[in-house]
PDB file of C-alpha atoms in Angstrom:
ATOM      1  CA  UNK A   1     -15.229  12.150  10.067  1.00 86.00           C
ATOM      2  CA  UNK A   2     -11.735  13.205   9.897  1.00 97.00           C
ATOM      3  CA  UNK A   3      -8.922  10.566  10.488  1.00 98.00           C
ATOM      4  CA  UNK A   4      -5.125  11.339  10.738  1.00 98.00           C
ATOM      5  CA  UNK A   5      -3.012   8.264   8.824  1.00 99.00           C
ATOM      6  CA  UNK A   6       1.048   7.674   9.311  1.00 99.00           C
ATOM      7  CA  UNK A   7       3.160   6.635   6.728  1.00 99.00           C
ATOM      8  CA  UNK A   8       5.676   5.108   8.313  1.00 99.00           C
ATOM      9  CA  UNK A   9       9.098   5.200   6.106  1.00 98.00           C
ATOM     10  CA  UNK A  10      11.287   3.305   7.916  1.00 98.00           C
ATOM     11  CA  UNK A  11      14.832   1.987   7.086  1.00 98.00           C
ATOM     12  CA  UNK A  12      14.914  -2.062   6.452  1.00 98.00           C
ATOM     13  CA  UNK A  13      17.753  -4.397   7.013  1.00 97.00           C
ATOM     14  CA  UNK A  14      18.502  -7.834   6.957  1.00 97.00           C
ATOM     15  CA  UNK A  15      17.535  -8.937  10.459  1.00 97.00           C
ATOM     16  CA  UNK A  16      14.029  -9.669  10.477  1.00 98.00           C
ATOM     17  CA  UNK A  17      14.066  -9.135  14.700  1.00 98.00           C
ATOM     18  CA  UNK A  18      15.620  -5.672  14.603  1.00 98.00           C
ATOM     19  CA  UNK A  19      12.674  -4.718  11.911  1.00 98.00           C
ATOM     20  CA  UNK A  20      10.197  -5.742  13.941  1.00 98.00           C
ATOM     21  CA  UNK A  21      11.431  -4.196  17.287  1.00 98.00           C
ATOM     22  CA  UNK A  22      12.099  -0.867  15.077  1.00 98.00           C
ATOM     23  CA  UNK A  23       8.667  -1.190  13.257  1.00 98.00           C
ATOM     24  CA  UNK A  24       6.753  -2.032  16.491  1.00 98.00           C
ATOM     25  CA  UNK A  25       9.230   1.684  17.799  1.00 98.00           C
ATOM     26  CA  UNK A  26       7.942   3.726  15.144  1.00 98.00           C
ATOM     27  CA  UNK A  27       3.949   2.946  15.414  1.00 98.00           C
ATOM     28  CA  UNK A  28       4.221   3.525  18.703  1.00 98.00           C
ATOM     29  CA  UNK A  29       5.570   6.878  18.074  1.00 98.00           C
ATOM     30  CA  UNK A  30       2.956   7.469  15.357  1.00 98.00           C
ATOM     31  CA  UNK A  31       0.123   6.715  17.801  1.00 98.00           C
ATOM     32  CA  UNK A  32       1.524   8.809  20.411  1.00 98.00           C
ATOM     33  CA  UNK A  33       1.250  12.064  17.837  1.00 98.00           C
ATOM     34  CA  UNK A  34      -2.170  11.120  16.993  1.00 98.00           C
ATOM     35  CA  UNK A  35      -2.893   8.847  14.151  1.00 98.00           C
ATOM     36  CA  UNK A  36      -5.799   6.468  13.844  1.00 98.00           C
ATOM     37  CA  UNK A  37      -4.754   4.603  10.795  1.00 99.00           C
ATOM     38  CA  UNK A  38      -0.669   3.765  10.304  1.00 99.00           C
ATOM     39  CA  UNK A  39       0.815   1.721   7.477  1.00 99.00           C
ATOM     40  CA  UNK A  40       4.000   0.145   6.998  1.00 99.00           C
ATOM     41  CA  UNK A  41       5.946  -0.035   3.955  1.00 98.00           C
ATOM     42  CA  UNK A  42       5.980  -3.137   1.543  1.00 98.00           C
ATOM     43  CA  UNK A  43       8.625  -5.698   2.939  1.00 98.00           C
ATOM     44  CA  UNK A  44       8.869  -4.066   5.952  1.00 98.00           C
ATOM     45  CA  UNK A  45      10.570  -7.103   7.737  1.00 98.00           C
ATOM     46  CA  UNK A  46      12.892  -8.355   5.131  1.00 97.00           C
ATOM     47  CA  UNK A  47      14.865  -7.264   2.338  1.00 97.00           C
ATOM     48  CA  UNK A  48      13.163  -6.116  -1.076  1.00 96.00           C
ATOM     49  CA  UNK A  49      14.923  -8.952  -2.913  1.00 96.00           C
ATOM     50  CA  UNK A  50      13.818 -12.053  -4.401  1.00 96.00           C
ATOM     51  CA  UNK A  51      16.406 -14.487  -3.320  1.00 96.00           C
ATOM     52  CA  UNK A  52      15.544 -13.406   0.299  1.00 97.00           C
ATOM     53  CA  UNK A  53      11.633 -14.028   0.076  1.00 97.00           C
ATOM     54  CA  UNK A  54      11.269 -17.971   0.557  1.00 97.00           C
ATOM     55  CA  UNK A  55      14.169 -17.342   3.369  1.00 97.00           C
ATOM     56  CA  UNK A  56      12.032 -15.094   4.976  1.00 98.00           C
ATOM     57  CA  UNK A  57       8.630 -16.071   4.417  1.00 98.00           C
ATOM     58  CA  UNK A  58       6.260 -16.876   7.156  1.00 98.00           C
ATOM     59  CA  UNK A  59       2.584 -17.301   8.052  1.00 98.00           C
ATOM     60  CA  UNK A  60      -0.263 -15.287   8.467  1.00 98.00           C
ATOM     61  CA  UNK A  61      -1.223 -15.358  11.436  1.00 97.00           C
ATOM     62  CA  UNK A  62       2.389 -16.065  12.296  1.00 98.00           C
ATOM     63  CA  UNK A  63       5.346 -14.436  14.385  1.00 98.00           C
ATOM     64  CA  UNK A  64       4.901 -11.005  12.067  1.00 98.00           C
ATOM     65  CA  UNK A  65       1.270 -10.554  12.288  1.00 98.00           C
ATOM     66  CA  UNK A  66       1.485 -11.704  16.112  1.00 98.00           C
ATOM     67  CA  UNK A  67       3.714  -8.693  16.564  1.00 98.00           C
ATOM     68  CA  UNK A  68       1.691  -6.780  14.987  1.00 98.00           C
ATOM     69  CA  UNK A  69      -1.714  -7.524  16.256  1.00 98.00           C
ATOM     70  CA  UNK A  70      -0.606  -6.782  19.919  1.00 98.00           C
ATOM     71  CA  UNK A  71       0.992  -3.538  18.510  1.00 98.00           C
ATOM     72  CA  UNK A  72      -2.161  -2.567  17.040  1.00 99.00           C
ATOM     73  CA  UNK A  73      -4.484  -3.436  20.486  1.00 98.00           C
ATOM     74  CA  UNK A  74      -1.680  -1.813  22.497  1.00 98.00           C
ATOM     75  CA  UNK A  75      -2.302   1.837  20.610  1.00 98.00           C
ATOM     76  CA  UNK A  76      -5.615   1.030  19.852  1.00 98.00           C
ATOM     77  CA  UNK A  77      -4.668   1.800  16.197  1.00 98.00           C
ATOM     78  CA  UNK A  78      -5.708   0.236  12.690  1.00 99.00           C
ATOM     79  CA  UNK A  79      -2.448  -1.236  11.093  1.00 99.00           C
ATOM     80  CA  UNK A  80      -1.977  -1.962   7.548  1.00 99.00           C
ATOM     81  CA  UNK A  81       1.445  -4.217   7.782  1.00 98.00           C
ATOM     82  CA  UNK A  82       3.147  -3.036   4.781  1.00 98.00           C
ATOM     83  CA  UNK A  83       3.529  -6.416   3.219  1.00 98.00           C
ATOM     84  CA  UNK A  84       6.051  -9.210   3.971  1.00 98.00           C
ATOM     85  CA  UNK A  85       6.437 -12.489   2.314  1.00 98.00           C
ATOM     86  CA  UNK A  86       3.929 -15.057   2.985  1.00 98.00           C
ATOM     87  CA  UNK A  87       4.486 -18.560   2.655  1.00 98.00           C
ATOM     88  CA  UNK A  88       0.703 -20.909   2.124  1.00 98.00           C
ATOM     89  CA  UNK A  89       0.765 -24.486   0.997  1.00 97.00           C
ATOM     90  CA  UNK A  90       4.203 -24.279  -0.432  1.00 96.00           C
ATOM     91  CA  UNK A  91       3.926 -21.054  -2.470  1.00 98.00           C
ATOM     92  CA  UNK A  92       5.129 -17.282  -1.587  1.00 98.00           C
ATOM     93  CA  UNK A  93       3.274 -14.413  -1.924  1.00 98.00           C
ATOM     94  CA  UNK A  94       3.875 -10.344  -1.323  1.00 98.00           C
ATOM     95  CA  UNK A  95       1.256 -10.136   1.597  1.00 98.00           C
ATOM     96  CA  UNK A  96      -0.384  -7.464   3.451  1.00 98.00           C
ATOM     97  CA  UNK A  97      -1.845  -8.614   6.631  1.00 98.00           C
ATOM     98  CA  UNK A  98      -4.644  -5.478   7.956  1.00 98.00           C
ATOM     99  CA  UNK A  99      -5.206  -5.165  11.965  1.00 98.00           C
ATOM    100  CA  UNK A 100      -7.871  -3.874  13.878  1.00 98.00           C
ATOM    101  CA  UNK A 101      -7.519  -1.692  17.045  1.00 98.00           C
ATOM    102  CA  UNK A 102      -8.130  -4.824  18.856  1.00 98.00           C
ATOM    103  CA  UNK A 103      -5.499  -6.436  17.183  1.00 98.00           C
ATOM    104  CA  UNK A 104      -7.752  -8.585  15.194  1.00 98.00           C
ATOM    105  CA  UNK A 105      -6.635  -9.565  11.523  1.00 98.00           C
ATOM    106  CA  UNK A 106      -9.149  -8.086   9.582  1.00 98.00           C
ATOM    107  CA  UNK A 107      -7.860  -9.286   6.140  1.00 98.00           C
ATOM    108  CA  UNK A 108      -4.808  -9.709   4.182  1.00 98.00           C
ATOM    109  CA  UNK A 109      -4.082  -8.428   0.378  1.00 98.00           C
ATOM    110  CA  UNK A 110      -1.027 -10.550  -1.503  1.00 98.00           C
ATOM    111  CA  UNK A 111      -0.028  -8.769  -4.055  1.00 98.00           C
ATOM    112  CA  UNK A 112      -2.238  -9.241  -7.275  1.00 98.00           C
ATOM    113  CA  UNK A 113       0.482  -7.866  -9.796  1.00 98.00           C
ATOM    114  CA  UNK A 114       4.243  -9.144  -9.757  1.00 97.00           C
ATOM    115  CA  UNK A 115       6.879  -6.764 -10.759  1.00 95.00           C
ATOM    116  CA  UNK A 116       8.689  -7.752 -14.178  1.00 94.00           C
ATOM    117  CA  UNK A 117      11.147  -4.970 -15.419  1.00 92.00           C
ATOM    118  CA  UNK A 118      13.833  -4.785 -17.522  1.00 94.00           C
ATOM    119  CA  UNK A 119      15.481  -1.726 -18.217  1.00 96.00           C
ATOM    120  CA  UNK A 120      18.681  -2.559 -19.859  1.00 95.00           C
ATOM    121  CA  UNK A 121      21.794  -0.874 -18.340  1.00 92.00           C
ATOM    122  CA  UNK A 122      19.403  -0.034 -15.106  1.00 94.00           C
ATOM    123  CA  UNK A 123      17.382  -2.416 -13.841  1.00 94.00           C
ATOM    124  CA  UNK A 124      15.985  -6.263 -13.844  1.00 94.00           C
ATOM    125  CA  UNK A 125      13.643  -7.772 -11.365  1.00 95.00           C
ATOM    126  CA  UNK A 126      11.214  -9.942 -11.720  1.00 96.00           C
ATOM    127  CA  UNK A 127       9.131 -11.359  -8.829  1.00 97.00           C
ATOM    128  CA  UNK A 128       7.393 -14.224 -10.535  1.00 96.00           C
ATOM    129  CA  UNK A 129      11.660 -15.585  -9.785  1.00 96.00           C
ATOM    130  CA  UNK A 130      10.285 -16.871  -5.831  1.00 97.00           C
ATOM    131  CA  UNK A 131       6.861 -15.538  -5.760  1.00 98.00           C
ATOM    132  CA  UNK A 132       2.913 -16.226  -6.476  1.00 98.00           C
ATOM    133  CA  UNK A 133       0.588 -13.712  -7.273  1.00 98.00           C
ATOM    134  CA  UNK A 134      -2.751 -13.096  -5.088  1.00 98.00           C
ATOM    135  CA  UNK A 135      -6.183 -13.228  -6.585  1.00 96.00           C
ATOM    136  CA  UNK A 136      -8.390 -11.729  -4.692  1.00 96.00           C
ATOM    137  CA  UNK A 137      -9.796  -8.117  -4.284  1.00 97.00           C
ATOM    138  CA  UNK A 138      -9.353  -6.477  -0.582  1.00 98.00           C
ATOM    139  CA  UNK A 139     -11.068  -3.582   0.915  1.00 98.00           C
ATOM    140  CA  UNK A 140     -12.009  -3.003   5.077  1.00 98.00           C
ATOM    141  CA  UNK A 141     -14.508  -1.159   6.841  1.00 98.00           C
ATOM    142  CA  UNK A 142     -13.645   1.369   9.279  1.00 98.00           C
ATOM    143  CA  UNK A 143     -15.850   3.743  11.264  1.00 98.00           C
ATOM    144  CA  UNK A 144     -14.211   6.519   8.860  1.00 98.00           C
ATOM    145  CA  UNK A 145     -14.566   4.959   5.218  1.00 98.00           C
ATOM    146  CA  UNK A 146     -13.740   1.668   3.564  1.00 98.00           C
ATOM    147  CA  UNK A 147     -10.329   1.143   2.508  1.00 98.00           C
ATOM    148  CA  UNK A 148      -9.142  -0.724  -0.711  1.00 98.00           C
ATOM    149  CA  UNK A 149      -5.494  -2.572  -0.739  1.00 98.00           C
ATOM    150  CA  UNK A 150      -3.192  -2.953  -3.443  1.00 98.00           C
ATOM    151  CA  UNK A 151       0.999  -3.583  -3.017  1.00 98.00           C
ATOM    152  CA  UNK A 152       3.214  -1.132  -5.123  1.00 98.00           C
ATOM    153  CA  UNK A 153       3.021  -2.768  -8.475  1.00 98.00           C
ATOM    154  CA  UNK A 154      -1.166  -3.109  -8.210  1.00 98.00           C
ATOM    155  CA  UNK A 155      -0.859   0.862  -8.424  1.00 98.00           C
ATOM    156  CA  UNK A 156       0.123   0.688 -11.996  1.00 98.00           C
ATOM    157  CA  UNK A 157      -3.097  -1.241 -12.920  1.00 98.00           C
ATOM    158  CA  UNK A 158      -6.384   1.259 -13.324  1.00 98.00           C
ATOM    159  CA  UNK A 159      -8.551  -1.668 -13.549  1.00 97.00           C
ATOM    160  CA  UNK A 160      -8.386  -2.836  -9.233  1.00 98.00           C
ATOM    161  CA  UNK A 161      -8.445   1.050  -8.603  1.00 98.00           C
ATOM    162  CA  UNK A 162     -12.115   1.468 -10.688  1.00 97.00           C
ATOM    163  CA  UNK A 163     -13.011  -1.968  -8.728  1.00 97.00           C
ATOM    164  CA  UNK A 164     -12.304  -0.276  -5.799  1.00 98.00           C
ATOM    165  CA  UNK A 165     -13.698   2.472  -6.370  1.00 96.00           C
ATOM    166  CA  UNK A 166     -17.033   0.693  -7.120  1.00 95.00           C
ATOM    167  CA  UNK A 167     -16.994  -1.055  -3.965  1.00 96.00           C
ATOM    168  CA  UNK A 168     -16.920   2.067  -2.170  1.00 97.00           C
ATOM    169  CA  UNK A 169     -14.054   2.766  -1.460  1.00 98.00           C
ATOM    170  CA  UNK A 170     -12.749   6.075  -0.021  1.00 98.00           C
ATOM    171  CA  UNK A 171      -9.087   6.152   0.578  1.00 99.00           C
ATOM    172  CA  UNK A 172      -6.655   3.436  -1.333  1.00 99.00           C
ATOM    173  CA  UNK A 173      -3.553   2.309   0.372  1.00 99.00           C
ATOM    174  CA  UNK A 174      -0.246   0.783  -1.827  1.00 99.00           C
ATOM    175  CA  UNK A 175       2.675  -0.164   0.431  1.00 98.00           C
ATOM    176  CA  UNK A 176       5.283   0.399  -2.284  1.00 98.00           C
ATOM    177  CA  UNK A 177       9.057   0.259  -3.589  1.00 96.00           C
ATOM    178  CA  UNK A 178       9.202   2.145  -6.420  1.00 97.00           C
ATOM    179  CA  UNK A 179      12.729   1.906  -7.319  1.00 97.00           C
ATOM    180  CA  UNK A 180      15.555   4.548  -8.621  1.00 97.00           C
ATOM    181  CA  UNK A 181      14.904   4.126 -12.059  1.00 96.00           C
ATOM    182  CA  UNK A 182      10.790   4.015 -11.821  1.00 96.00           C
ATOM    183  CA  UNK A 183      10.024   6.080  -8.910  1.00 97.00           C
ATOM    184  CA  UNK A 184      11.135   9.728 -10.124  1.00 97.00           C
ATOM    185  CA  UNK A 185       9.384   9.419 -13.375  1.00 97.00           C
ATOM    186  CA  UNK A 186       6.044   7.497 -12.526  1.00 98.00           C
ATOM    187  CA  UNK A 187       4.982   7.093  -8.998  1.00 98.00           C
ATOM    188  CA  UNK A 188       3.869  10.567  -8.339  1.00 98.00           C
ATOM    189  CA  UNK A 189       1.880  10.821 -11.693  1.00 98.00           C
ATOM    190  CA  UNK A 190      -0.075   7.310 -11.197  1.00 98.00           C
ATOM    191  CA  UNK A 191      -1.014   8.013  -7.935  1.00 98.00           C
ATOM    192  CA  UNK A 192      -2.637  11.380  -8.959  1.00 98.00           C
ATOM    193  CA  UNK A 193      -4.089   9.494 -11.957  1.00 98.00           C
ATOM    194  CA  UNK A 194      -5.164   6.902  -9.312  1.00 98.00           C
ATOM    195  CA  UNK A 195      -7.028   9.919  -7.158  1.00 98.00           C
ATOM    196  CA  UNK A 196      -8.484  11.569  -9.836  1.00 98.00           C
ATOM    197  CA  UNK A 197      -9.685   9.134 -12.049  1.00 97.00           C
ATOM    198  CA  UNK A 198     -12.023   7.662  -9.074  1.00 98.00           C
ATOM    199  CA  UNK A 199     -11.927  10.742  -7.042  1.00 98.00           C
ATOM    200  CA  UNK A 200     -10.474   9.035  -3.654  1.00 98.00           C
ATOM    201  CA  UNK A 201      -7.655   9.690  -1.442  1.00 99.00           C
ATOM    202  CA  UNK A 202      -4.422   7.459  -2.670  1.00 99.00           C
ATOM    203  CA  UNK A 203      -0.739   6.970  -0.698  1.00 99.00           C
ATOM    204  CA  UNK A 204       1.668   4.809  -0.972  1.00 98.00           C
ATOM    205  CA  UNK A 205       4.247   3.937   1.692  1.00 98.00           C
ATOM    206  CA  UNK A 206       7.771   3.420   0.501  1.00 98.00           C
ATOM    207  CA  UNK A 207      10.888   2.234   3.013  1.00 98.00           C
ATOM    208  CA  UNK A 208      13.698   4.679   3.340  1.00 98.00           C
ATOM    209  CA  UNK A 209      16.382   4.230   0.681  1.00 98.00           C
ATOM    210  CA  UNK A 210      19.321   2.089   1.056  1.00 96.00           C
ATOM    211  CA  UNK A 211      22.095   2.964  -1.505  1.00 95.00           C
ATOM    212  CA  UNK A 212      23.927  -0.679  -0.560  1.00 94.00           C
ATOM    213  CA  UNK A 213      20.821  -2.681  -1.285  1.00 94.00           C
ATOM    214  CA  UNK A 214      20.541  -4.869  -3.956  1.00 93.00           C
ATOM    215  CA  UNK A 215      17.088  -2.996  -4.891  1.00 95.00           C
ATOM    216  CA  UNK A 216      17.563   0.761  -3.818  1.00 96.00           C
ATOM    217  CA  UNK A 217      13.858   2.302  -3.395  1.00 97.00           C
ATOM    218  CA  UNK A 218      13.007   5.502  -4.623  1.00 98.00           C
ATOM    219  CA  UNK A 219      11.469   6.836  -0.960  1.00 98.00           C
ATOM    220  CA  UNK A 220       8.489   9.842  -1.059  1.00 98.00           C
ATOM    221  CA  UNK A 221       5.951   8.300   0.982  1.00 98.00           C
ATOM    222  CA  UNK A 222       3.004  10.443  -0.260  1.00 98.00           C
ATOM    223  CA  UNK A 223      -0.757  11.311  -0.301  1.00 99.00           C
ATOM    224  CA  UNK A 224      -2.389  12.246  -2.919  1.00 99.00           C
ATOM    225  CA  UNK A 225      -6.148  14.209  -2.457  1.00 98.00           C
ATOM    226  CA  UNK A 226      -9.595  13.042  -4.743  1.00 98.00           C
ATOM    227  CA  UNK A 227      -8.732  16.612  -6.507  1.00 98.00           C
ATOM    228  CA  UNK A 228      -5.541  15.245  -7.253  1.00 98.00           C
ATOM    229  CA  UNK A 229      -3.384  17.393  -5.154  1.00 98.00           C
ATOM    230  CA  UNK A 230      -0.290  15.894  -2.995  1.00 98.00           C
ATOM    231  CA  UNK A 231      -1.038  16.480   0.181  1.00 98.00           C
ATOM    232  CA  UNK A 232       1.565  15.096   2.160  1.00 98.00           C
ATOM    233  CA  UNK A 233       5.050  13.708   0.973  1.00 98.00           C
ATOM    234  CA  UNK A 234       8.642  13.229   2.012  1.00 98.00           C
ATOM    235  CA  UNK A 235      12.603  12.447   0.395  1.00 98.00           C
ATOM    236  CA  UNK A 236      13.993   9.254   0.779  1.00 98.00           C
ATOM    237  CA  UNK A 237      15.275   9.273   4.647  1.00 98.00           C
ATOM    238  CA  UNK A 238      13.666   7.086   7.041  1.00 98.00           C
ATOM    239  CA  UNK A 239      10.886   9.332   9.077  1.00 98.00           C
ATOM    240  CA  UNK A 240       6.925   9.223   9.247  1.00 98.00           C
ATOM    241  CA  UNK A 241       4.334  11.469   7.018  1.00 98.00           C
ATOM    242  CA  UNK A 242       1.354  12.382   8.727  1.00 98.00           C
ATOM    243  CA  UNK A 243      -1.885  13.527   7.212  1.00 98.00           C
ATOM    244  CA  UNK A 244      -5.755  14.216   7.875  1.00 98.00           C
ATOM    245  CA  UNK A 245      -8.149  11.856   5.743  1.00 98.00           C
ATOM    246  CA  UNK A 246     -11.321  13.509   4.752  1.00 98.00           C
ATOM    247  CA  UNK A 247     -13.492  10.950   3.385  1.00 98.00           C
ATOM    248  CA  UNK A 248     -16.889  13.805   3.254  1.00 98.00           C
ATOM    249  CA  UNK A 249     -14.447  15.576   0.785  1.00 98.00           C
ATOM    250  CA  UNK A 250     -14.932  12.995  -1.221  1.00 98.00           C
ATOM    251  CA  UNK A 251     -18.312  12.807  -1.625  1.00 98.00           C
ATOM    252  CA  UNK A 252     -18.032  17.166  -2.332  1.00 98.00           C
ATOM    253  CA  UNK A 253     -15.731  16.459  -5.092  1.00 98.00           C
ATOM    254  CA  UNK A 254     -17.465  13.797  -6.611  1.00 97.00           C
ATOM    255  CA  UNK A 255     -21.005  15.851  -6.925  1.00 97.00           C
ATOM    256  CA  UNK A 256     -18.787  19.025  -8.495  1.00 97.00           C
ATOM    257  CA  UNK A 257     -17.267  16.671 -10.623  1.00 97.00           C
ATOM    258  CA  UNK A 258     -19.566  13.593 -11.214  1.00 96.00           C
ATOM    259  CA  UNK A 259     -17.357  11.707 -13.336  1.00 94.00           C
ATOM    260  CA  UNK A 260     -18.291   8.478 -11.935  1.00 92.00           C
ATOM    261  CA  UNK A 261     -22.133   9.030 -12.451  1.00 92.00           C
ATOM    262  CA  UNK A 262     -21.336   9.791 -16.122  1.00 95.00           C
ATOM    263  CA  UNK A 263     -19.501   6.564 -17.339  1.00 93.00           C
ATOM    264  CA  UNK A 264     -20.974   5.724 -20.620  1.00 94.00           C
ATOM    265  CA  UNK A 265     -22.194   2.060 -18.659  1.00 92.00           C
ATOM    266  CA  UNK A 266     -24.103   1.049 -22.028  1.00 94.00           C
ATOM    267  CA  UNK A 267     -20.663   1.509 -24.078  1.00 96.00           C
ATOM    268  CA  UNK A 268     -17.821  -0.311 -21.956  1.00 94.00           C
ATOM    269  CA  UNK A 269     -17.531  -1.539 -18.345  1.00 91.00           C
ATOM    270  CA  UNK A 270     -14.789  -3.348 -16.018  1.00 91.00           C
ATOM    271  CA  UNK A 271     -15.820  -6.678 -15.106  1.00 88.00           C
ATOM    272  CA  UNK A 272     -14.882  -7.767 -12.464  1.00 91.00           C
ATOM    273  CA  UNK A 273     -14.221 -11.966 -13.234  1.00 86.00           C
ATOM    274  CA  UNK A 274     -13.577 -13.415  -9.853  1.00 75.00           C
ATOM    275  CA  UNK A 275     -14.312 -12.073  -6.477  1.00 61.00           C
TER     276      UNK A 275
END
């Protein structure tokens, strides 16, 4: 069964009110041209910046999630929410919240992996400054194919793509913010190495580049096929990639290919050590 997803690249700023109203804007407009399943770019309601995440953190379910649960049962549309920050019991995390088309929270992925760079002369961020990492795995059912979760950094990690892969998972989904000195060289190749290594359908969902931002994202929303071929993918200006999901196309490559069935099983595996 063939779905139609929307990445929605949207410009961010630092009024948490005008990204929601603008957010809430542009799914609407993505469910009006057809899609089923439309996902929001990581911190889609507050600046990409780590001195802004306890400022802006929140709930789930909370005012966010609210918003976007009634957006979601408006359009009768799954939502993945990006990610915004997530305050629990005193600590922050980078969280996805997931909607149903009746608006029902269906799960929530915080970010398993914080970024830690340091490129001298280019860039240094490092997450772990204001936030906690998530420890659990995250996949959804839908009447089209079960989706597995990660949040930008989680792409660069094989190991939760194999997981989900194992779980059954058809199509995996990394709101992300590559930035200028990361995103031209790598994004692109690990999310083909992503596909084709578990033969799925990956994207990732970037905001729309700010050049006066203190991080500056790299942009190209894209999707990547289980053959490894991008099918869909944009610059860096704010706008929303469409593209048709084919999860039976899956299941084709993965008999011409059966990589998965051949995994030498008695030699090495990926253990998965807490669920």
């Amino acid at each position: 069964m063939t779905f139609k997803v929307a990445l929605v690249q949207m410009a961010v700023t630092a009024v948490k009110s005008e990204n929601l109203e603008h957010a809430v804007t542009l799914i609407n407009k993505a469910a009006t041209n057809g899609a089923q399943l439309i996902i929001l770019p990581e911190c889609f309601n507050s600046p990409y910046d780590t001195t802004c995440f306890p400022k802006y953190a929140e709930s789930i379910p909370g005012p966010t999630s609210d918003i976007l649960a009634q957006t979601a049962n408006d359009n009768n549309v799954y939502i993945i929410g990006g990610s915004i920050p997530e305050i629990d019991n005193g600590e922050v995390y980078n969280t996805c919240p997931v909607f149903s088309p009746s608006g029902k929270l269906l799960t929530k992925h915080r970010k398993m992996h914080l970024v830690d760079i340091n490129v001298p002369g280019k860039i240094r961020f490092r997450e772990a400054d204001s936030l906690s990492p998530g420890c659990d795995f995250t996949t959804f059912d839908t009447p089209y194919c079960k989706v597995g979760i990660g949040v930008c950094y989680d792409l660069r990690f094989p190991e939760l793509a194999h997981i989900y892969g194992e779980m059954g998972c058809k199509f995996l989904v990394y709101p992300g913010a590559f930035n200028m000195t990361t995103g031209p060289s790598h994004m692109e190749p690990l999310l083909r190495a992503r596909a084709v290594d578990n033969e799925v359908y990956v994207a990732l969902v970037s905001g729309a580049r700010n050049e006066t931002a203190s991080y500056v994202a790299w942009g190209h929303s894209t999707v990547v096929s289980p053959w490894g071929d991008v099918l869909a993918t944009t610059e860096h200006l704010e706008t929303i990639v469409y593209c048709d999901i084919d999860p039976d196309f899956v299941d084709k490559v993965r008999t011409h290919l059966p990589i998965l069935s051949q995994k030498r099983t008695d030699m090495y595996s990926t253990v998965v050590k807490r669920k």
